[in-house]
PDB file of C-alpha atoms in Angstrom:
ATOM      1  CA  MET B 216      39.582  -7.438 -26.245  1.00  0.00           C
ATOM      2  CA  SER B 217      39.444  -5.334 -23.023  1.00  0.00           C
ATOM      3  CA  ALA B 218      42.323  -3.025 -23.735  1.00  0.00           C
ATOM      4  CA  ALA B 219      42.733  -1.221 -27.009  1.00  0.00           C
ATOM      5  CA  VAL B 220      46.172  -1.832 -28.597  1.00  0.00           C
ATOM      6  CA  ASP B 221      48.374   1.082 -28.847  1.00  0.00           C
ATOM      7  CA  ASP B 222      50.314   0.596 -32.060  1.00  0.00           C
ATOM      8  CA  GLU B 223      52.770   3.388 -31.445  1.00  0.00           C
ATOM      9  CA  LEU B 224      53.636   1.917 -28.040  1.00  0.00           C
ATOM     10  CA  TRP B 225      54.117  -1.607 -29.353  1.00  0.00           C
ATOM     11  CA  SER B 226      56.200  -0.280 -32.182  1.00  0.00           C
ATOM     12  CA  ALA B 227      58.475   1.375 -29.628  1.00  0.00           C
ATOM     13  CA  ILE B 228      58.588  -1.832 -27.512  1.00  0.00           C
ATOM     14  CA  GLY B 229      59.252  -3.916 -30.651  1.00  0.00           C
ATOM     15  CA  ASP B 230      62.740  -2.745 -31.032  1.00  0.00           C
ATOM     16  CA  PRO B 231      65.334  -5.135 -29.158  1.00  0.00           C
ATOM     17  CA  ILE B 232      67.589  -2.217 -28.176  1.00  0.00           C
ATOM     18  CA  ARG B 233      64.700  -0.336 -26.635  1.00  0.00           C
ATOM     19  CA  ARG B 234      63.454  -3.454 -24.756  1.00  0.00           C
ATOM     20  CA  THR B 235      67.104  -3.855 -23.383  1.00  0.00           C
ATOM     21  CA  MET B 236      67.090  -0.238 -22.358  1.00  0.00           C
ATOM     22  CA  ILE B 237      63.796  -0.724 -20.495  1.00  0.00           C
ATOM     23  CA  ASP B 238      65.252  -3.834 -18.831  1.00  0.00           C
ATOM     24  CA  LEU B 239      68.362  -1.914 -17.765  1.00  0.00           C
ATOM     25  CA  LEU B 240      66.372   0.966 -16.386  1.00  0.00           C
ATOM     26  CA  LEU B 241      64.125  -1.437 -14.469  1.00  0.00           C
ATOM     27  CA  SER B 242      67.049  -3.430 -12.968  1.00  0.00           C
ATOM     28  CA  ASP B 243      69.561  -0.708 -12.350  1.00  0.00           C
ATOM     29  CA  GLY B 244      67.344   2.358 -11.708  1.00  0.00           C
ATOM     30  CA  PRO B 245      67.477   5.730 -13.453  1.00  0.00           C
ATOM     31  CA  GLY B 246      70.173   6.187 -16.113  1.00  0.00           C
ATOM     32  CA  THR B 247      71.558   8.541 -18.595  1.00  0.00           C
ATOM     33  CA  ALA B 248      72.220   8.200 -22.240  1.00  0.00           C
ATOM     34  CA  THR B 249      75.823   7.952 -21.534  1.00  0.00           C
ATOM     35  CA  SER B 250      75.510   5.235 -18.858  1.00  0.00           C
ATOM     36  CA  LEU B 251      73.148   3.273 -21.108  1.00  0.00           C
ATOM     37  CA  SER B 252      75.386   3.537 -24.061  1.00  0.00           C
ATOM     38  CA  ARG B 253      78.217   1.864 -22.100  1.00  0.00           C
ATOM     39  CA  ARG B 254      76.061  -1.226 -21.776  1.00  0.00           C
ATOM     40  CA  LEU B 255      74.585  -1.348 -25.238  1.00  0.00           C
ATOM     41  CA  PRO B 256      76.086  -2.153 -28.703  1.00  0.00           C
ATOM     42  CA  VAL B 257      75.135   1.234 -30.072  1.00  0.00           C
ATOM     43  CA  THR B 258      76.429   4.743 -29.924  1.00  0.00           C
ATOM     44  CA  ARG B 259      75.408   7.353 -27.419  1.00  0.00           C
ATOM     45  CA  GLN B 260      73.613   9.222 -30.255  1.00  0.00           C
ATOM     46  CA  ALA B 261      71.671   6.084 -31.090  1.00  0.00           C
ATOM     47  CA  VAL B 262      70.792   5.597 -27.418  1.00  0.00           C
ATOM     48  CA  SER B 263      69.511   9.156 -27.271  1.00  0.00           C
ATOM     49  CA  LYS B 264      67.242   8.541 -30.294  1.00  0.00           C
ATOM     50  CA  HIS B 265      65.903   5.400 -28.749  1.00  0.00           C
ATOM     51  CA  LEU B 266      65.317   7.153 -25.459  1.00  0.00           C
ATOM     52  CA  ALA B 267      63.295   9.861 -27.398  1.00  0.00           C
ATOM     53  CA  VAL B 268      61.013   7.208 -28.894  1.00  0.00           C
ATOM     54  CA  LEU B 269      60.460   5.562 -25.430  1.00  0.00           C
ATOM     55  CA  ASP B 270      59.832   9.083 -24.003  1.00  0.00           C
ATOM     56  CA  ARG B 271      57.358  10.036 -26.749  1.00  0.00           C
ATOM     57  CA  VAL B 272      55.231   6.914 -26.032  1.00  0.00           C
ATOM     58  CA  GLY B 273      55.368   7.529 -22.301  1.00  0.00           C
ATOM     59  CA  LEU B 274      57.419   4.427 -21.294  1.00  0.00           C
ATOM     60  CA  ILE B 275      60.103   6.466 -19.703  1.00  0.00           C
ATOM     61  CA  HIS B 276      60.402  10.018 -18.471  1.00  0.00           C
ATOM     62  CA  ALA B 277      63.452  12.208 -17.916  1.00  0.00           C
ATOM     63  CA  GLU B 278      64.572  14.402 -15.177  1.00  0.00           C
ATOM     64  CA  PRO B 279      67.173  17.122 -15.924  1.00  0.00           C
ATOM     65  CA  ALA B 280      70.332  16.724 -13.789  1.00  0.00           C
ATOM     66  CA  GLY B 281      73.030  19.240 -14.792  1.00  0.00           C
ATOM     67  CA  ARG B 282      74.083  18.616 -18.428  1.00  0.00           C
ATOM     68  CA  GLU B 283      72.467  15.098 -18.485  1.00  0.00           C
ATOM     69  CA  ARG B 284      69.024  13.723 -18.196  1.00  0.00           C
ATOM     70  CA  HIS B 285      68.209  10.877 -15.955  1.00  0.00           C
ATOM     71  CA  TYR B 286      65.717   8.454 -17.453  1.00  0.00           C
ATOM     72  CA  GLN B 287      63.458   6.036 -15.598  1.00  0.00           C
ATOM     73  CA  VAL B 288      60.682   3.827 -16.571  1.00  0.00           C
ATOM     74  CA  ASP B 289      57.121   5.039 -16.128  1.00  0.00           C
ATOM     75  CA  GLU B 290      55.652   2.057 -14.239  1.00  0.00           C
ATOM     76  CA  ALA B 291      52.071   3.026 -14.972  1.00  0.00           C
ATOM     77  CA  GLN B 292      52.640   3.104 -18.724  1.00  0.00           C
ATOM     78  CA  LEU B 293      54.616  -0.110 -18.550  1.00  0.00           C
ATOM     79  CA  ALA B 294      51.591  -1.734 -16.663  1.00  0.00           C
ATOM     80  CA  ARG B 295      49.363  -0.483 -19.497  1.00  0.00           C
ATOM     81  CA  ALA B 296      51.616  -2.151 -22.064  1.00  0.00           C
ATOM     82  CA  VAL B 297      51.581  -5.337 -20.038  1.00  0.00           C
ATOM     83  CA  ALA B 298      47.779  -5.282 -19.802  1.00  0.00           C
ATOM     84  CA  GLN B 299      47.500  -4.809 -23.624  1.00  0.00           C
ATOM     85  CA  LEU B 300      49.830  -7.717 -24.142  1.00  0.00           C
ATOM     86  CA  SER B 301      47.793  -9.864 -21.834  1.00  0.00           C
ATOM     87  CA  ALA B 302      44.647  -8.949 -23.622  1.00  0.00           C
ATOM     88  CA  VAL B 303      46.069  -9.690 -26.981  1.00  0.00           C
ATOM     89  CA  GLY B 304      47.291 -13.027 -25.652  1.00  0.00           C
ATOM     90  CA  SER B 305      43.939 -13.853 -24.297  1.00  0.00           C
ATOM     91  CA  THR B 306      42.314 -12.991 -27.619  1.00  0.00           C
ATOM     92  CA  TRP B 307      44.708 -15.174 -29.574  1.00  0.00           C
ATOM     93  CA  ASP B 308      44.238 -18.025 -26.952  1.00  0.00           C
ATOM     94  CA  ALA B 309      40.464 -17.915 -27.600  1.00  0.00           C
ATOM     95  CA  ARG B 310      40.953 -17.879 -31.402  1.00  0.00           C
ATOM     96  CA  LEU B 311      43.267 -20.821 -31.269  1.00  0.00           C
ATOM     97  CA  ARG B 312      40.934 -22.819 -29.085  1.00  0.00           C
ATOM     98  CA  ARG B 313      38.099 -22.123 -31.772  1.00  0.00           C
ATOM     99  CA  ILE B 314      40.471 -23.172 -34.609  1.00  0.00           C
ATOM    100  CA  LYS B 315      41.351 -26.344 -32.687  1.00  0.00           C
ATOM    101  CA  HIS B 316      37.652 -27.104 -32.019  1.00  0.00           C
ATOM    102  CA  ILE B 317      36.864 -26.613 -35.861  1.00  0.00           C
ATOM    103  CA  ALA B 318      39.782 -28.788 -36.923  1.00  0.00           C
ATOM    104  CA  GLU B 319      38.755 -31.565 -34.487  1.00  0.00           C
ATOM    105  CA  THR B 320      35.152 -31.385 -35.686  1.00  0.00           C
ATOM    106  CA  ILE B 321      36.278 -31.613 -39.349  1.00  0.00           C
ATOM    107  CA  GLU B 322      38.539 -34.616 -38.455  1.00  0.00           C
ATOM    108  CA  ARG B 323      35.599 -36.345 -36.602  1.00  0.00           C
ATOM    109  CA  HIS B 324      33.286 -35.926 -39.556  1.00  0.00           C
ATOM    110  CA  ARG B 325      35.937 -37.103 -41.976  1.00  0.00           C
ATOM    111  CA  THR B 326      36.604 -40.212 -39.842  1.00  0.00           C
ATOM    112  CA  ASP B 327      32.824 -40.919 -39.453  1.00  0.00           C
ATOM    113  CA  ASN B 328      32.316 -40.585 -43.184  1.00  0.00           C
ATOM    114  CA  GLN B 329      35.225 -42.916 -44.040  1.00  0.00           C
ATOM    115  CA  GLY B 330      33.965 -45.596 -41.595  1.00  0.00           C
ATOM    116  CA  GLY B 331      30.466 -45.753 -42.898  1.00  0.00           C
TER     117      GLY B 331
END
């Protein structure tokens, strides 16, 4: 695999609320914990905790703006996550092709042995 998998990053992305937050920040631009909590089925306090997780793994970063912080997606870190996912997908595609080949070989040998 070409890119090492960052378990902490994928653990952060694994949560559906955090994925929705990333989607909202990508589609709507920078947002605050308050603005995001209006669009999510969790409290503002829960949104703040989720934002802290995303910030810790570098998927988002915050800019202070008065009493609030404006969060936005770090596109370089998101691209790194996408590259990791692509690499994992390619690895599994290759594994599945090998498994299919083995299964087909076994089936051919079984069919040949039954016919003879």
